[in-house]
Amino acid sequence: MCIRAVFSLADRDYVTVERCVAKLLPITEEYNLKLWFSLALMIKEFLAARNGDSSSFQRFASADELLTATKFKMFMPILRIEFSRSLLALGLTGEAADLADKAHEMIMQTSERWPLSDLHRLQASLAKADNNLEAVEEHLHAALDVARHQGAKMWELRAAIDLASLWRDAGRTEDAIALLQPIYDCIDEGDCPEDRAIAQTMIVAFTS
């Protein structure tokens, strides 16, 4: 159930995430499964932050500390990345940057590299908040490179969407289309539906 919640979170299937957490919390608390309870708490606080609750930061940090004390590190990078993104959306840029650094440290420690492309996207967002457009582009190119090396089409499409948006804003519409169109075309209909819809809307806007 925890694994399903984490991967649903990465897929942005928040309905499934909420359903999994609602089942996990009472079970893990009743049977004193501290590791899984802490993990479920972190996901719960991510959902709270996503819904605009800035007070979730301290609760997430407490659950993160409890889980770290168990020496359990699986899924920690992606949870820190996603929560950091929520903090950034709440305007808590410093806290978001600190958590992104912790996510990077854990990826380097554990070699759990599957969320690395998403970390680069997050770092691009943090650089954009500082108006460092050169760093934004560097991180998005890195996100693309990692995703392509991993064969991770979802991460590749998300990085391409972000980079195409950056190029569009810079007046590089032709470059944006040339980047985004082939990646969009190689993903089957039904896969990554939300991301494909965003990409399709962008392509239509670019070519109209």
N, CA, C and O of each residue as an XYZ file, in Angstrom:
832
protein
N       0.824     -1.203      0.000
C       0.000      0.000      0.000
C       0.869      1.269      0.000
O       0.570      2.232     -0.706
N       1.948      1.257      0.799
C       2.852      2.407      0.827
C       3.518      2.606     -0.527
O       3.646      3.728     -1.017
N       3.941      1.489     -1.122
C       4.595      1.571     -2.429
C       3.639      2.149     -3.461
O       4.016      2.991     -4.276
N       2.399      1.685     -3.411
C       1.404      2.204     -4.344
C       1.187      3.700     -4.132
O       1.050      4.453     -5.097
N       1.156      4.126     -2.881
C       0.964      5.549     -2.584
C       2.105      6.388     -3.145
O       1.877      7.454     -3.717
N       3.340      5.901     -2.981
C       4.502      6.653     -3.450
C       4.496      6.781     -4.966
O       4.704      7.870     -5.502
N       4.257      5.671     -5.658
C       4.283      5.735     -7.116
C       3.073      6.482     -7.669
O       3.162      7.099     -8.731
N       1.958      6.434     -6.971
C       0.798      7.238     -7.376
C       1.102      8.720     -7.197
O       0.656      9.554     -7.985
N       1.864      9.039     -6.155
C       2.285     10.422     -5.933
C       3.149     10.898     -7.102
O       2.959     12.001     -7.613
N       4.095     10.058     -7.520
C       4.952     10.416     -8.652
C       4.141     10.588     -9.929
O       4.474     11.414    -10.778
N       3.067      9.798    -10.059
C       2.191      9.881    -11.235
C       1.170     11.009    -11.141
O       0.414     11.247    -12.083
N       1.150     11.707     -9.997
C       0.180     12.781     -9.735
C      -1.254     12.256     -9.648
O      -2.215     12.969     -9.940
N      -1.369     11.012     -9.246
C      -2.700     10.425     -9.024
C      -3.048     10.625     -7.553
O      -2.965      9.691     -6.754
N      -3.432     11.835     -7.206
C      -3.594     12.199     -5.805
C      -4.826     11.569     -5.162
O      -4.880     11.422     -3.941
N      -5.802     11.201     -5.963
C      -6.973     10.497     -5.425
C      -6.543      9.154     -4.849
O      -6.949      8.782     -3.748
N      -5.717      8.428     -5.601
C      -5.208      7.144     -5.114
C      -4.302      7.344     -3.909
O      -4.341      6.553     -2.967
N      -3.494      8.384     -3.928
C      -2.612      8.669     -2.789
C      -3.435      8.872     -1.523
O      -3.131      8.289     -0.483
N      -4.460      9.684     -1.606
C      -5.309      9.946     -0.437
C      -5.976      8.671      0.058
O      -6.067      8.441      1.263
N      -6.437      7.853     -0.861
C      -7.103      6.608     -0.479
C      -6.129      5.666      0.222
O      -6.478      5.041      1.223
N      -4.919      5.564     -0.299
C      -3.912      4.691      0.316
C      -3.540      5.170      1.721
O      -3.442      4.369      2.651
N      -3.335      6.469      1.865
C      -2.946      7.022      3.165
C      -4.060      6.829      4.186
O      -3.795      6.523      5.348
N      -5.294      7.007      3.756
C      -6.433      6.823      4.671
C      -6.499      5.396      5.200
O      -6.940      5.178      6.328
N      -6.074      4.434      4.410
C      -6.051      3.040      4.853
C      -4.811      2.734      5.686
O      -4.867      1.970      6.650
N      -3.693      3.341      5.297
C      -2.421      3.029      5.944
C      -2.316      3.548      7.370
O      -1.874      2.824      8.262
N      -2.714      4.777      7.590
C      -2.479      5.410      8.890
C      -3.086      4.640     10.057
O      -2.368      4.376     11.022
N      -4.358      4.266     10.029
C      -4.913      3.547     11.188
C      -4.294      2.170     11.392
O      -4.115      1.736     12.530
N      -3.965      1.479     10.301
C      -3.377      0.139     10.419
C      -1.980      0.216     11.018
O      -1.653     -0.517     11.951
N      -1.157      1.112     10.472
C       0.227      1.213     10.951
C       0.299      1.743     12.375
O       1.205      1.386     13.127
N      -0.654      2.595     12.750
C      -0.686      3.096     14.122
C      -1.155      2.009     15.083
O      -0.587      1.854     16.164
N      -2.176      1.261     14.705
C      -2.718      0.219     15.580
C      -1.679     -0.847     15.888
O      -1.580     -1.310     17.025
N      -0.904     -1.239     14.881
C       0.073     -2.309     15.067
C       1.485     -1.783     15.346
O       2.456     -2.538     15.314
N       1.582     -0.490     15.616
C       2.851      0.135     16.000
C       3.956     -0.123     14.966
O       5.093     -0.441     15.315
N       3.596      0.020     13.701
C       4.552     -0.149     12.610
C       5.186      1.218     12.335
O       4.801      1.926     11.404
N       6.165      1.565     13.167
C       6.680      2.930     13.194
C       7.220      3.386     11.846
O       6.992      4.522     11.430
N       7.931      2.504     11.171
C       8.527      2.877      9.892
C       7.442      3.272      8.894
O       7.491      4.349      8.301
N       6.458      2.383      8.717
C       5.408      2.623      7.730
C       4.467      3.736      8.170
O       3.898      4.444      7.338
N       4.306      3.887      9.480
C       3.482      4.985      9.993
C       4.129      6.331      9.668
O       3.452      7.268      9.244
N       5.438      6.418      9.870
C       6.148      7.663      9.566
C       6.089      7.975      8.076
O       5.918      9.128      7.678
N       6.231      6.941      7.262
C       6.155      7.132      5.817
C       4.768      7.633      5.405
O       4.639      8.543      4.586
N       3.742      7.024      5.987
C       2.371      7.451      5.688
C       2.126      8.881      6.156
O       1.426      9.645      5.492
N       2.704      9.240      7.302
C       2.567     10.614      7.805
C       3.201     11.624      6.851
O       2.641     12.694      6.610
N       4.360     11.285      6.315
C       5.021     12.185      5.374
C       4.149     12.420      4.144
O       4.035     13.543      3.652
N       3.539     11.345      3.661
C       2.670     11.486      2.490
C       1.435     12.308      2.843
O       0.979     13.133      2.052
N       0.898     12.072      4.044
C      -0.267     12.846      4.488
C       0.057     14.334      4.538
O      -0.750     15.162      4.116
N       1.234     14.675      5.051
C       1.598     16.087      5.160
C       1.902     16.690      3.795
O       1.705     17.888      3.588
N       2.379     15.872      2.865
C       2.518     16.369      1.494
C       1.160     16.794      0.949
O       1.030     17.860      0.348
N       0.149     15.953      1.164
C      -1.198     16.282      0.691
C      -1.704     17.565      1.348
O      -2.357     18.389      0.708
N      -1.390     17.722      2.644
C      -1.810     18.936      3.348
C      -1.135     20.171      2.757
O      -1.777     21.201      2.554
N       0.158     20.060      2.485
C       0.889     21.188      1.895
C       0.360     21.510      0.509
O       0.222     22.675      0.136
N       0.072     20.479     -0.235
C      -0.467     20.681     -1.587
C      -1.799     21.426     -1.540
O      -2.152     22.154     -2.468
N      -2.526     21.231     -0.450
C      -3.809     21.916     -0.282
C      -3.669     23.278      0.401
O      -4.663     23.904      0.770
N      -2.409     23.733      0.564
C      -2.183     25.085      1.057
C      -1.896     25.220      2.536
O      -1.882     26.335      3.056
N      -1.665     24.106      3.235
C      -1.423     24.150      4.679
C       0.071     24.318      4.952
O       0.817     23.340      4.930
N       0.508     25.542      5.207
C       1.928     25.795      5.442
C       2.415     25.207      6.759
O       3.614     24.984      6.929
N       1.496     24.951      7.698
C       1.891     24.368      8.985
C       2.306     22.909      8.838
O       2.844     22.322      9.777
N       2.064     22.323      7.674
C       2.428     20.921      7.447
C       3.937     20.724      7.441
O       4.417     19.603      7.614
N       4.692     21.809      7.243
C       6.143     21.685      7.145
C       6.752     21.074      8.400
O       7.564     20.153      8.307
N       6.371     21.574      9.568
C       6.935     21.054     10.812
C       6.535     19.603     11.041
O       7.340     18.806     11.523
N       5.320     19.261     10.705
C       4.869     17.872     10.880
C       5.594     16.945      9.913
O       5.961     15.827     10.275
N       5.798     17.405      8.694
C       6.560     16.613      7.726
C       7.990     16.423      8.218
O       8.537     15.322      8.144
N       8.594     17.502      8.721
C       9.973     17.427      9.209
C      10.093     16.443     10.367
O      11.081     15.715     10.464
N       9.096     16.417     11.244
C       9.111     15.479     12.375
C       9.017     14.042     11.887
O       9.737     13.168     12.370
N       8.128     13.799     10.931
C       7.987     12.448     10.381
C       9.242     12.043      9.621
O       9.664     10.888      9.684
N       9.838     12.986      8.908
C      11.088     12.743      8.185
C      12.185     12.341      9.168
O      12.945     11.406      8.914
N      12.261     13.053     10.290
C      13.272     12.754     11.312
C      13.060     11.365     11.910
O      14.019     10.622     12.120
N      11.806     11.019     12.180
C      11.499      9.690     12.723
C      11.887      8.596     11.747
O      12.455      7.577     12.139
N      11.580      8.809     10.476
C      11.889      7.796      9.472
C      13.392      7.682      9.257
O      13.917      6.581      9.093
N      14.078      8.807      9.259
C      15.533      8.793      9.106
C      16.194      8.026     10.249
O      17.200      7.347     10.044
N      15.631      8.135     11.452
C      16.176      7.439     12.621
C      16.081      5.928     12.483
O      16.846      5.203     13.119
N      15.158      5.443     11.668
C      15.019      3.992     11.464
C      16.034      3.456     10.464
O      16.132      2.245     10.263
N      16.798      4.363      9.831
C      17.775      4.023      8.789
C      17.100      3.602      7.482
O      17.757      3.115      6.562
N      15.795      3.794      7.413
C      15.055      3.475      6.189
C      15.186      4.656      5.235
O      14.873      5.791      5.596
N      15.649      4.386      4.020
C      15.901      5.485      3.091
C      15.127      5.361      1.779
O      15.064      6.307      0.995
N      14.541      4.188      1.550
C      13.793      4.004      0.313
C      12.624      4.985      0.245
O      11.906      5.176      1.227
N      12.444      5.589     -0.896
C      11.365      6.548     -1.186
C      11.570      7.918     -0.535
O      10.814      8.849     -0.813
N      12.574      8.051      0.319
C      12.791      9.350      0.959
C      13.092     10.458     -0.058
O      12.565     11.562      0.084
N      13.927     10.200     -1.083
C      14.203     11.282     -2.032
C      12.959     11.822     -2.724
O      12.770     13.037     -2.790
N      12.107     10.940     -3.240
C      10.936     11.423     -3.972
C       9.970     12.156     -3.046
O       9.341     13.132     -3.455
N       9.847     11.694     -1.800
C       8.966     12.385     -0.856
C       9.496     13.781     -0.537
O       8.725     14.736     -0.451
N      10.804     13.896     -0.362
C      11.389     15.210     -0.099
C      11.254     16.125     -1.316
O      10.997     17.320     -1.173
N      11.426     15.567     -2.501
C      11.286     16.359     -3.725
C       9.866     16.897     -3.852
O       9.662     18.088     -4.087
N       8.894     16.012     -3.695
C       7.502     16.432     -3.867
C       7.080     17.434     -2.785
O       6.356     18.390     -3.065
N       7.536     17.208     -1.562
C       7.172     18.156     -0.504
C       7.863     19.497     -0.718
O       7.274     20.551     -0.479
N       9.105     19.454     -1.167
C       9.824     20.692     -1.465
C       9.090     21.498     -2.525
O       8.994     22.721     -2.428
N       8.575     20.811     -3.534
C       7.824     21.502     -4.585
C       6.576     22.186     -4.003
O       6.217     23.292     -4.407
N       5.931     21.513     -3.056
C       4.754     22.104     -2.408
C       5.141     23.320     -1.572
O       4.422     24.318     -1.550
N       6.282     23.234     -0.884
C       6.758     24.383     -0.106
C       7.038     25.578     -1.012
O       6.726     26.719     -0.670
N       7.623     25.303     -2.158
C       7.914     26.378     -3.105
C       6.621     27.049     -3.566
O       6.555     28.272     -3.690
N       5.602     26.242     -3.816
C       4.302     26.784     -4.225
C       3.683     27.639     -3.124
O       2.915     28.560     -3.400
N       4.025     27.327     -1.869
C       3.525     28.106     -0.733
C       4.364     29.356     -0.467
O       4.056     30.135      0.435
N       5.422     29.543     -1.252
C       6.284     30.701     -1.066
C       7.382     30.506     -0.047
O       8.075     31.460      0.308
N       7.556     29.271      0.435
C       8.589     28.974      1.437
C       9.860     28.535      0.713
O      10.259     27.372      0.780
N      10.483     29.481      0.024
C      11.585     29.155     -0.877
C      12.797     28.603     -0.139
O      13.405     27.632     -0.590
N      13.153     29.203      0.983
C      14.311     28.732      1.735
C      14.134     27.319      2.237
O      15.040     26.495      2.119
N      12.974     27.034      2.796
C      12.681     25.686      3.288
C      12.669     24.685      2.135
O      13.139     23.556      2.274
N      12.126     25.114      0.997
C      12.089     24.237     -0.178
C      13.499     23.909     -0.657
O      13.791     22.763     -0.999
N      14.369     24.911     -0.682
C      15.746     24.697     -1.128
C      16.495     23.761     -0.182
O      17.240     22.889     -0.629
N      16.298     23.942      1.121
C      16.953     23.068      2.099
C      16.518     21.616      1.916
O      17.344     20.704      1.967
N      15.235     21.406      1.703
C      14.729     20.047      1.546
C      15.199     19.441      0.228
O      15.464     18.240      0.157
N      15.305     20.260     -0.813
C      15.843     19.777     -2.089
C      17.288     19.321     -1.916
O      17.697     18.309     -2.486
N      18.060     20.068     -1.131
C      19.447     19.673     -0.858
C      19.495     18.333     -0.129
O      20.347     17.493     -0.421
N      18.582     18.135      0.817
C      18.535     16.865      1.547
C      18.160     15.715      0.621
O      18.682     14.608      0.751
N      17.258     15.982     -0.307
C      16.881     14.951     -1.276
C      18.082     14.574     -2.137
O      18.312     13.397     -2.415
N      18.843     15.581     -2.557
C      20.028     15.322     -3.378
C      21.060     14.511     -2.599
O      21.650     13.571     -3.132
N      21.274     14.876     -1.343
C      22.229     14.143     -0.509
C      21.839     12.674     -0.394
O      22.694     11.792     -0.477
N      20.544     12.412     -0.203
C      20.115     11.030     -0.034
C      20.215     10.245     -1.335
O      20.526      9.054     -1.315
N      19.955     10.893     -2.459
C      20.135     10.218     -3.749
C      21.592      9.814     -3.919
O      21.880      8.712     -4.385
N      22.504     10.690     -3.547
C      23.922     10.381     -3.665
C      24.329      9.260     -2.702
O      25.191      8.445     -3.029
N      23.717      9.217     -1.530
C      24.037      8.186     -0.538
C      23.508      6.814     -0.939
O      24.182      5.801     -0.756
N      22.315      6.791     -1.478
C      21.605      5.525     -1.699
C      21.661      5.024     -3.131
O      21.335      3.868     -3.397
N      22.073      5.883     -4.056
C      22.023      5.557     -5.488
C      20.602      5.261     -5.960
O      20.406      4.604     -6.983
N      19.606      5.750     -5.209
C      18.209      5.647     -5.649
C      17.972      6.788     -6.638
O      17.447      7.843     -6.283
N      18.372      6.547     -7.886
C      18.479      7.627     -8.854
C      17.232      7.820     -9.716
O      17.193      8.731    -10.544
N      16.217      6.977     -9.534
C      15.063      7.114    -10.422
C      14.364      8.471    -10.301
O      13.762      8.913    -11.280
N      14.412      9.177     -9.113
C      13.791     10.508     -9.076
C      14.749     11.654     -9.422
O      14.404     12.821     -9.237
N      15.955     11.330     -9.924
C      16.960     12.377    -10.132
C      16.515     13.404    -11.171
O      16.767     14.599    -11.010
N      15.861     12.948    -12.227
C      15.364     13.888    -13.231
C      14.380     14.873    -12.605
O      14.409     16.069    -12.896
N      13.514     14.353    -11.745
C      12.536     15.225    -11.091
C      13.220     16.195    -10.135
O      12.763     17.326     -9.964
N      14.308     15.760     -9.513
C      15.069     16.667     -8.649
C      15.632     17.830     -9.463
O      15.590     18.978     -9.022
N      16.159     17.533    -10.649
C      16.668     18.615    -11.498
C      15.552     19.585    -11.884
O      15.780     20.792    -11.960
N      14.352     19.065    -12.127
C      13.214     19.940    -12.433
C      12.893     20.839    -11.235
O      12.607     22.026    -11.391
N      12.946     20.254    -10.052
C      12.724     21.044     -8.841
C      13.795     22.118     -8.697
O      13.488     23.268     -8.382
N      15.047     21.745     -8.926
C      16.137     22.721     -8.819
C      15.978     23.836     -9.852
O      16.350     24.982     -9.603
N      15.425     23.489    -11.011
C      15.133     24.512    -12.019
C      14.075     25.485    -11.504
O      14.178     26.694    -11.709
N      13.067     24.949    -10.839
C      12.016     25.809    -10.276
C      12.578     26.723     -9.196
O      12.197     27.889     -9.100
N      13.487     26.187     -8.382
C      14.120     27.007     -7.346
C      14.983     28.101     -7.969
O      15.003     29.235     -7.491
N      15.697     27.749     -9.042
C      16.515     28.748     -9.736
C      15.638     29.824    -10.369
O      16.001     31.000    -10.391
N      14.487     29.412    -10.879
C      13.560     30.388    -11.472
C      13.045     31.355    -10.413
O      12.864     32.543    -10.679
N      12.809     30.834     -9.205
C      12.364     31.703     -8.107
C      13.414     32.755     -7.776
O      13.086     33.838     -7.291
N      14.692     32.430     -8.042
C      15.792     33.386     -7.838
C      16.096     34.188     -9.100
O      17.039     34.979     -9.133
N      15.279     33.975    -10.145
C      15.450     34.664    -11.434
C      16.795     34.350    -12.080
O      17.378     35.189    -12.767
N      17.281     33.127    -11.850
C      18.536     32.680    -12.457
C      18.185     31.792    -13.656
O      18.182     30.566    -13.551
N      17.892     32.423    -14.784
C      17.388     31.679    -15.941
C      18.450     30.771    -16.556
O      18.120     29.742    -17.145
N      19.709     31.142    -16.425
C      20.782     30.280    -16.935
C      20.798     28.951    -16.180
O      20.922     27.888    -16.788
N      20.672     29.015    -14.859
C      20.634     27.791    -14.049
C      19.368     26.996    -14.320
O      19.390     25.765    -14.302
N      18.263     27.692    -14.573
C      17.011     27.001    -14.906
C      17.230     26.104    -16.115
O      16.892     24.921    -16.089
N      17.798     26.672    -17.174
C      17.995     25.896    -18.405
C      18.988     24.762    -18.188
O      18.797     23.665    -18.712
N      20.032     25.009    -17.432
C      21.017     23.955    -17.155
C      20.365     22.773    -16.449
O      20.605     21.622    -16.812
N      19.547     23.052    -15.448
C      18.896     21.968    -14.707
C      17.889     21.219    -15.584
O      17.754     20.001    -15.466
N      17.193     21.928    -16.448
C      16.206     21.254    -17.297
C      16.886     20.382    -18.348
O      16.387     19.306    -18.678
N      18.019     20.838    -18.874
C      18.784     19.973    -19.780
C      19.281     18.733    -19.034
O      19.266     17.628    -19.576
N      19.718     18.924    -17.796
C      20.160     17.783    -16.984
C      19.007     16.823    -16.729
O      19.185     15.606    -16.781
N      17.821     17.369    -16.452
C      16.637     16.529    -16.233
C      16.328     15.701    -17.467
O      16.015     14.515    -17.361
N      16.413     16.321    -18.639
C      16.192     15.598    -19.894
C      17.226     14.497    -20.087
O      16.880     13.369    -20.437
N      18.488     14.822    -19.861
C      19.564     13.847    -20.062
C      19.390     12.635    -19.152
O      19.542     11.496    -19.594
N      19.074     12.879    -17.890
C      18.881     11.776    -16.941
C      17.703     10.910    -17.359
O      17.802      9.683    -17.370
N      16.591     11.545    -17.704
C      15.397     10.797    -18.094
C      15.655      9.954    -19.336
O      15.219      8.805    -19.408
N      16.358     10.514    -20.309
C      16.663      9.764    -21.530
C      17.578      8.588    -21.231
O      17.391      7.497    -21.770
N      18.562      8.808    -20.377
C      19.478      7.724    -20.005
C      18.730      6.593    -19.303
O      19.048      5.420    -19.495
N      17.744      6.946    -18.496
C      16.963      5.955    -17.755
C      15.848      5.345    -18.597
O      15.257      4.338    -18.207
N      15.557      5.945    -19.747
C      14.417      5.498    -20.537
C      13.099      5.817    -19.861
O      12.108      5.110    -20.047
N      13.089      6.888    -19.072
C      11.911      7.264    -18.282
C      11.108      8.309    -19.053
O      11.363      9.507    -18.934
N      10.145      7.855    -19.835
C       9.410      8.738    -20.732
C       8.587      9.788    -19.981
O       8.482     10.928    -20.432
N       8.008      9.413    -18.848
C       7.218     10.379    -18.096
C       8.089     11.539    -17.633
O       7.720     12.703    -17.794
N       9.259     11.217    -17.052
C      10.151     12.273    -16.585
C      10.672     13.094    -17.763
O      10.830     14.310    -17.660
N      10.939     12.415    -18.889
C      11.427     13.134    -20.069
C      10.379     14.130    -20.566
O      10.706     15.269    -20.900
N       9.123     13.697    -20.611
C       8.057     14.590    -21.068
C       7.901     15.780    -20.126
O       7.729     16.912    -20.577
N       7.960     15.528    -18.830
C       7.816     16.631    -17.873
C       8.959     17.635    -18.007
O       8.741     18.845    -17.954
N      10.171     17.127    -18.179
C      11.308     18.035    -18.363
C      11.169     18.813    -19.666
O      11.487     20.001    -19.724
N      10.693     18.140    -20.707
C      10.509     18.808    -21.999
C       9.434     19.888    -21.912
O       9.579     20.958    -22.503
N       8.366     19.614    -21.183
C       7.311     20.620    -20.987
C       7.890     21.868    -20.318
O       7.621     22.992    -20.741
N       8.681     21.655    -19.280
C       9.259     22.793    -18.553
C      10.230     23.581    -19.434
O      10.213     24.811    -19.444
N      11.077     22.858    -20.174
C      12.057     23.539    -21.020
C      11.372     24.239    -22.192
O      11.759     25.345    -22.568
N      10.364     23.601    -22.765
C       9.613     24.231    -23.857
C       8.921     25.507    -23.376
O       8.845     26.492    -24.111
N       8.421     25.485    -22.152
C       7.795     26.685    -21.582
C       8.814     27.810    -21.432
O       8.528     28.973    -21.718
N      10.015     27.435    -20.975
C      11.078     28.431    -20.821
C      11.439     29.037    -22.170
O      11.580     30.254    -22.292
N      11.587     28.191    -23.179
C      11.941     28.671    -24.517
C      10.819     29.514    -25.125
O      11.078     30.514    -25.794
N       9.585     29.108    -24.889
C       8.451     29.904    -25.380
C       8.515     31.321    -24.819
O       8.339     32.298    -25.546
N       8.768     31.418    -23.520
C       8.821     32.735    -22.878
C       9.986     33.573    -23.398
O       9.963     34.802    -23.334
N      11.009     32.881    -23.918
C      12.172     33.583    -24.476
C      12.009     33.839    -25.972
O      12.928     34.339    -26.621
N      10.849     33.498    -26.517
C      10.592     33.709    -27.938
C      11.141     32.623    -28.840
O      11.200     32.802    -30.056
N      11.547     31.492    -28.263
C      12.127     30.393    -29.051
C      11.058     29.330    -29.331
O      11.208     28.168    -28.954
N       9.998     29.742    -29.986
C       8.859     28.850    -30.201
C       9.227     27.656    -31.069
O       8.813     26.534    -30.774
N       9.992     27.870    -32.128
C      10.368     26.765    -33.018
C      11.196     25.723    -32.274
O      11.001     24.523    -32.464
N      12.104     26.171    -31.442
C      12.902     25.233    -30.638
C      12.005     24.459    -29.676
O      12.201     23.263    -29.461
N      11.026     25.145    -29.102
C      10.113     24.501    -28.156
C       9.320     23.393    -28.836
O       9.161     22.306    -28.281
N       8.817     23.670    -30.049
C       8.063     22.652    -30.796
C       8.966     21.481    -31.152
O       8.580     20.323    -30.992
N      10.171     21.781    -31.636
C      11.104     20.731    -32.052
C      11.480     19.820    -30.891
O      11.732     18.632    -31.089
N      11.517     20.362    -29.701
C      11.812     19.555    -28.514
C      10.614     18.727    -28.095
O      10.727     17.520    -27.880
N       9.476     19.370    -27.981
C       8.316     18.750    -27.338
C       7.582     17.758    -28.233
O       7.149     16.708    -27.761
N       7.436     18.074    -29.514
C       6.609     17.250    -30.397
C       7.057     15.789    -30.466
O       6.222     14.903    -30.279
N       8.337     15.495    -30.726
C       8.731     14.083    -30.838
C       8.599     13.295    -29.536
O       8.314     12.098    -29.562
N       8.803     13.952    -28.413
C       8.645     13.259    -27.128
C       7.178     12.955    -26.886
O       6.827     11.858    -26.453
N       6.326     13.923    -27.163
C       4.877     13.714    -27.047
C       4.428     12.579    -27.959
O       3.631     11.737    -27.545
N       4.925     12.543    -29.187
C       4.487     11.550    -30.170
C       4.872     10.126    -29.794
O       4.192      9.178    -30.187
N       5.958      9.964    -29.037
C       6.435      8.609    -28.741
C       5.791      8.009    -27.493
O       6.087      6.870    -27.132
N       4.920      8.758    -26.839
C       4.228      8.248    -25.653
C       2.828      7.817    -26.048
O       2.068      8.596    -26.622
N       2.493      6.574    -25.740
C       1.204      6.017    -26.137
C       0.054      6.751    -25.467
O       0.157      7.196    -24.324
N      -1.039      6.866    -26.202
C      -2.243      7.455    -25.633
C      -2.699      6.599    -24.457
O      -2.757      5.374    -24.565
N      -3.016      7.223    -23.359
C      -3.388      6.503    -22.140
C      -2.280      6.497    -21.119
O      -2.537      6.338    -19.925
N      -1.025      6.673    -21.574
C       0.104      6.802    -20.653
C       0.291      8.284    -20.300
O       0.124      9.160    -21.149
N       0.633      8.543    -19.059
C       0.887      9.919    -18.594
C      -0.202     10.875    -19.083
O       0.117     11.890    -19.702
N      -1.482     10.578    -18.820
C      -2.565     11.372    -19.429
C      -2.505     12.861    -19.108
O      -2.735     13.696    -19.982
N      -2.200     13.195    -17.859
C      -2.166     14.614    -17.490
C      -1.033     15.334    -18.198
O      -1.214     16.438    -18.712
N       0.141     14.704    -18.223
C       1.299     15.327    -18.859
C       1.111     15.421    -20.370
O       1.483     16.423    -20.980
N       0.535     14.381    -20.977
C       0.272     14.426    -22.418
C      -0.718     15.541    -22.752
O      -0.578     16.219    -23.770
N      -1.713     15.725    -21.895
C      -2.704     16.784    -22.139
C      -2.050     18.162    -22.090
O      -2.357     19.034    -22.903
N      -1.144     18.351    -21.126
C      -0.426     19.627    -21.027
C       0.420     19.847    -22.276
O       0.419     20.932    -22.858
N       1.146     18.798    -22.679
C       2.004     18.906    -23.860
C       1.185     19.189    -25.114
O       1.571     20.016    -25.940
N       0.059     18.505    -25.253
C      -0.789     18.710    -26.427
C      -1.306     20.150    -26.493
O      -1.307     20.771    -27.555
N      -1.742     20.665    -25.353
C      -2.224     22.049    -25.300
C      -1.119     23.023    -25.702
O      -1.367     23.993    -26.418
N       0.092     22.758    -25.239
C       1.216     23.628    -25.581
C       1.526     23.565    -27.068
O       1.755     24.595    -27.702
N       1.535     22.359    -27.625
C       1.856     22.198    -29.049
C       0.827     22.917    -29.917
O       1.177     23.591    -30.886
N      -0.440     22.766    -29.560
C      -1.502     23.457    -30.303
C      -1.300     24.971    -30.228
O      -1.438     25.674    -31.229
N      -0.972     25.463    -29.033
C      -0.756     26.905    -28.866
C       0.455     27.382    -29.666
O       0.442     28.472    -30.238
N       1.500     26.554    -29.701
C       2.712     26.929    -30.433
C       2.468     27.019    -31.937
O       3.048     27.867    -32.616
N       1.610     26.143    -32.451
C       1.434     26.019    -33.899
C       0.231     26.782    -34.438
O      -0.002     26.798    -35.646
N      -0.535     27.414    -33.552
C      -1.735     28.129    -34.018
C      -1.421     29.591    -34.348
O      -2.313     30.338    -34.752
